[in-house]
One Martini backbone bead per residue (centre of mass of N, CA, C, O) as a GRO file, in nm:
protein
  134
    1MET     BB    1  -4.876  -4.944   0.902
    2LEU     BB    2  -4.856  -5.268   0.814
    3ARG     BB    3  -4.619  -5.418   0.600
    4ARG     BB    4  -4.566  -5.640   0.344
    5ALA     BB    5  -4.378  -5.826   0.170
    6LYS     BB    6  -4.293  -5.855  -0.172
    7ALA     BB    7  -4.243  -6.037  -0.423
    8VAL     BB    8  -4.004  -6.084  -0.673
    9LYS     BB    9  -4.046  -6.097  -0.993
   10ASN     BB   10  -3.797  -6.197  -1.179
   11GLY     BB   11  -3.524  -6.154  -1.012
   12ARG     BB   12  -3.294  -6.246  -1.208
   13ASP     BB   13  -3.338  -5.991  -1.399
   14ALA     BB   14  -3.240  -5.796  -1.128
   15ALA     BB   15  -2.959  -5.854  -1.092
   16ILE     BB   16  -2.676  -5.763  -0.868
   17GLY     BB   17  -2.376  -5.881  -0.827
   18GLY     BB   18  -2.528  -6.174  -0.758
   19ALA     BB   19  -2.788  -6.041  -0.661
   20VAL     BB   20  -3.124  -6.139  -0.563
   21PRO     BB   21  -3.433  -6.038  -0.559
   22VAL     BB   22  -3.709  -6.132  -0.327
   23CYS     BB   23  -3.796  -5.860  -0.166
   24GLU     BB   24  -4.037  -5.584  -0.090
   25ILE     BB   25  -4.086  -5.242   0.028
   26ASP     BB   26  -4.306  -4.995  -0.023
   27ALA     BB   27  -4.322  -4.645   0.077
   28LYS     BB   28  -4.584  -4.506  -0.032
   29PRO     BB   29  -4.797  -4.566   0.197
   30ALA     BB   30  -4.602  -4.367   0.387
   31GLY     BB   31  -4.505  -4.119   0.184
   32HIS     BB   32  -4.267  -4.253   0.012
   33LEU     BB   33  -3.961  -4.276  -0.195
   34GLY     BB   34  -3.906  -4.623  -0.184
   35PHE     BB   35  -3.696  -4.907  -0.068
   36LEU     BB   36  -3.705  -5.226   0.070
   37ARG     BB   37  -3.454  -5.481   0.015
   38ALA     BB   38  -3.418  -5.826  -0.054
   39TRP     BB   39  -3.120  -6.032  -0.099
   40LYS     BB   40  -2.966  -6.285  -0.260
   41ALA     BB   41  -2.602  -6.345  -0.157
   42ASP     BB   42  -2.399  -6.615  -0.289
   43ALA     BB   43  -2.131  -6.510  -0.324
   44PRO     BB   44  -1.815  -6.535  -0.327
   45GLY     BB   45  -1.663  -6.462  -0.025
   46ASN     BB   46  -1.641  -6.219   0.167
   47GLN     BB   47  -1.823  -5.966   0.282
   48GLN     BB   48  -1.679  -5.739   0.125
   49GLU     BB   49  -1.678  -5.875  -0.153
   50VAL     BB   50  -1.985  -5.895  -0.181
   51MET     BB   51  -2.045  -5.596  -0.146
   52ASP     BB   52  -1.863  -5.491  -0.376
   53LYS     BB   53  -2.002  -5.640  -0.605
   54PHE     BB   54  -2.270  -5.494  -0.570
   55LEU     BB   55  -2.173  -5.196  -0.584
   56ASP     BB   56  -2.019  -5.210  -0.856
   57ALA     BB   57  -2.302  -5.295  -1.010
   58SER     BB   58  -2.472  -5.017  -0.917
   59GLY     BB   59  -2.263  -4.822  -1.007
   60GLU     BB   60  -2.166  -4.516  -0.908
   61VAL     BB   61  -1.987  -4.545  -0.608
   62THR     BB   62  -1.946  -4.347  -0.316
   63ASP     BB   63  -1.844  -4.310   0.000
   64ARG     BB   64  -1.747  -4.563   0.141
   65GLN     BB   65  -1.876  -4.731   0.438
   66TYR     BB   66  -1.765  -4.957   0.688
   67ARG     BB   67  -1.917  -5.217   0.911
   68ARG     BB   68  -1.937  -5.392   1.188
   69THR     BB   69  -2.229  -5.575   1.303
   70LYS     BB   70  -2.575  -5.604   1.383
   71ALA     BB   71  -2.856  -5.836   1.317
   72GLY     BB   72  -2.952  -5.871   1.571
   73PRO     BB   73  -2.771  -6.169   1.641
   74LEU     BB   74  -2.622  -6.109   1.379
   75ASP     BB   75  -2.369  -6.098   1.188
   76ALA     BB   76  -2.247  -5.798   1.016
   77PHE     BB   77  -2.232  -5.597   0.704
   78GLU     BB   78  -2.195  -5.246   0.650
   79ALA     BB   79  -2.314  -4.987   0.418
   80THR     BB   80  -2.230  -4.665   0.317
   81PHE     BB   81  -2.349  -4.450   0.041
   82VAL     BB   82  -2.315  -4.304  -0.284
   83ALA     BB   83  -2.497  -4.278  -0.544
   84GLU     BB   84  -2.520  -4.191  -0.869
   85SER     BB   85  -2.760  -3.981  -0.790
   86GLY     BB   86  -2.650  -3.866  -0.484
   87THR     BB   87  -2.759  -4.065  -0.283
   88HIS     BB   88  -2.812  -4.205   0.009
   89GLU     BB   89  -2.714  -4.536   0.125
   90ARG     BB   90  -2.795  -4.882   0.226
   91ALA     BB   91  -2.623  -5.187   0.347
   92ILE     BB   92  -2.682  -5.532   0.457
   93LEU     BB   93  -2.494  -5.823   0.559
   94VAL     BB   94  -2.604  -6.164   0.604
   95SER     BB   95  -2.547  -6.470   0.770
   96THR     BB   96  -2.716  -6.773   0.724
   97ILE     BB   97  -2.862  -7.087   0.711
   98TRP     BB   98  -2.983  -6.980   0.412
   99GLY     BB   99  -2.768  -6.763   0.370
  100ARG     BB  100  -2.716  -6.473   0.199
  101PHE     BB  101  -2.813  -6.131   0.290
  102LEU     BB  102  -2.960  -5.833   0.168
  103LEU     BB  103  -3.020  -5.498   0.282
  104THR     BB  104  -3.190  -5.225   0.128
  105LEU     BB  105  -3.170  -4.858   0.105
  106GLY     BB  106  -3.378  -4.647  -0.104
  107GLY     BB  107  -3.412  -4.317  -0.236
  108ALA     BB  108  -3.485  -4.028  -0.411
  109ASP     BB  109  -3.349  -3.891  -0.155
  110ASP     BB  110  -3.225  -3.782   0.140
  111ALA     BB  111  -3.499  -3.734   0.276
  112GLU     BB  112  -3.612  -4.016   0.221
  113HIS     BB  113  -3.394  -4.174   0.359
  114GLN     BB  114  -3.440  -4.055   0.644
  115ALA     BB  115  -3.746  -4.135   0.663
  116MET     BB  116  -3.671  -4.462   0.620
  117LEU     BB  117  -3.460  -4.547   0.840
  118PRO     BB  118  -3.640  -4.677   1.065
  119ALA     BB  119  -3.715  -4.929   0.897
  120TYR     BB  120  -3.432  -5.038   0.863
  121GLN     BB  121  -3.361  -5.055   1.167
  122LEU     BB  122  -3.585  -5.252   1.239
  123ALA     BB  123  -3.494  -5.480   1.055
  124LYS     BB  124  -3.214  -5.507   1.179
  125GLN     BB  125  -3.304  -5.561   1.485
  126THR     BB  126  -3.516  -5.818   1.387
  127ALA     BB  127  -3.338  -6.022   1.301
  128LYS     BB  128  -3.339  -6.370   1.189
  129ASN     BB  129  -3.257  -6.740   1.200
  130ASN     BB  130  -3.539  -6.792   1.032
  131ARG     BB  131  -3.882  -6.899   0.899
  132ASN     BB  132  -4.048  -6.712   1.086
  133TRP     BB  133  -4.291  -6.474   0.975
  134GLU     BB  134  -4.485  -6.422   1.247
   0.00000   0.00000   0.00000
């Protein structure tokens, strides 16, 4: 079943490390506990500095691994890490004509993370540099 992202109301109140959540997809309708979230991340600095600022503000994050990659045709910077809760998570930062955006995947535990990984990878593969949402 196709789910549409829902806008995050009062996103500025939930900002982390200069990144403001703009929309999210709740995985509950698919039977999972977690979210895919998109964040507007226009903090100054290079891609790793912006990612580090977000991760540093996210709590105690360990086992950071970074890689340059692609999100659709866009150059991207991706991190995998272990969150303060002990679960594995991912984040990818892309620079677009509309600014920088982060896509994050977090689940209740590692099993949930693995179950939701295909949705994250689909979002990563189909990223575009436009505002055509349809």
